[in-house]
XYZ file of C-alpha atoms in Angstrom:
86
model
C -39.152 -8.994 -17.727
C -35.840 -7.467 -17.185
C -34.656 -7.373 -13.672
C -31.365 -5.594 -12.906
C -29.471 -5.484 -9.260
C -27.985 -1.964 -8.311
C -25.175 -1.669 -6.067
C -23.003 0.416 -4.889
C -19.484 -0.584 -3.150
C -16.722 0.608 -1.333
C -13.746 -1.471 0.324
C -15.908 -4.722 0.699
C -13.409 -7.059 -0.110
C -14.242 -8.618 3.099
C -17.553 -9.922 2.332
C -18.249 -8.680 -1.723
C -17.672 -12.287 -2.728
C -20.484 -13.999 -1.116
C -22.802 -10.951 -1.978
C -22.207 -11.282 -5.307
C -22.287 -15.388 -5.364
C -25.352 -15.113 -4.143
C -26.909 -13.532 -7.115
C -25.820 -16.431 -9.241
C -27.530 -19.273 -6.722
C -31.052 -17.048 -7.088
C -33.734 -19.206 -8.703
C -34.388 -16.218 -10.926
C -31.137 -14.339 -12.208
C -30.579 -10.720 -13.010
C -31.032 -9.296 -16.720
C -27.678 -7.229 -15.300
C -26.100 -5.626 -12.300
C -24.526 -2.676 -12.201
C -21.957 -1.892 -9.829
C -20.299 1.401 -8.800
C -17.444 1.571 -6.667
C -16.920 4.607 -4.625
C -13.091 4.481 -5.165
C -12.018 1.472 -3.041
C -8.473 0.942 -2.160
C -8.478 -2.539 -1.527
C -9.080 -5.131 -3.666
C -13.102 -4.522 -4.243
C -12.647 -3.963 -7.990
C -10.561 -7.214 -8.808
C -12.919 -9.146 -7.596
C -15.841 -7.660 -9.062
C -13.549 -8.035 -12.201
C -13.372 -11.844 -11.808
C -16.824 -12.209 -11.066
C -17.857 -10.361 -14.589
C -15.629 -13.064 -16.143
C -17.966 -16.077 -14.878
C -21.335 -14.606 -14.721
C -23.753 -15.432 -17.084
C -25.571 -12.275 -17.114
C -24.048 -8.434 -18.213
C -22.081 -7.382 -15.116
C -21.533 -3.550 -15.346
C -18.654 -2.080 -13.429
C -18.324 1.692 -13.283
C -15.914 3.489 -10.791
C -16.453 6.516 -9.560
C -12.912 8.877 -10.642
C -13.652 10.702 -6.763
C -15.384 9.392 -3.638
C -19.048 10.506 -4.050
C -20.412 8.771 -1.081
C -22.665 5.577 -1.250
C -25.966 7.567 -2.216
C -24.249 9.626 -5.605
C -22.858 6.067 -6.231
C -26.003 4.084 -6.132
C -27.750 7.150 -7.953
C -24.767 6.817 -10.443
C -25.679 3.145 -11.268
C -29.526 3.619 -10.914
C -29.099 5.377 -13.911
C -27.044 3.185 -15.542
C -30.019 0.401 -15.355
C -31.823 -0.659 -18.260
C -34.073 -3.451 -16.087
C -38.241 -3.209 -16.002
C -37.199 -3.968 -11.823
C -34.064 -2.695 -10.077
C-alpha cells in the first residue's frame, strides 16, 4: 500500500526540520511526500532541498510561482499524490 504525506509550507524554517525528520523515524515510511511551498522567503526550500538528498523515499518539491495561500497549496500537492493514503 502506497502511503504519501501532503504538505504544504511557507517560511517554516524555524521548525520544518524536525517535521520533516520525523517522517524518517516513523516505523512505517511514506511511498512519497509532496511538498508545496507557498513562496517562502527564507530558507524553507533549502532545506527541504537537503532533506530530498537523504531520504530514502521520493521527496517531491513543487513551489508555487505566486502566494496561493496554504489551502490552493495543499490542494496543489493533493493532486500531485500518487499514494492509496495521503
Amino acid at each position: 500500500m502506497k502511503v504519501t504525506i501532503a504538505m504544504a509550507t511557507y517560511n517554516g524554517s524555524k521548525f520544518i526540520e524536525d517535521q520533516l525528520d520525523s517522517f524518517l523515524r516513523q516505523s512505517v515510511r511514506p511511498h512519497e511526500i509532496v511538498i508545496v511551498d507557498d513562496c517562502s522567503s527564507d530558507h524553507t526550500c533549502e532545506i527541504l532541498q537537503k532533506f530530498k538528498l537523504k531520504a530514502p523515499f521520493e521527496v517531491k518539491i513543487l513551489r508555487n510561482e505566486k502566494n496561493l495561500g496554504s489551502t490552493k497549496s495543499f490542494e496543489r500537492a493533493l493532486k500531485n499524490s500518487d499514494g492509496e493514503i495521503i
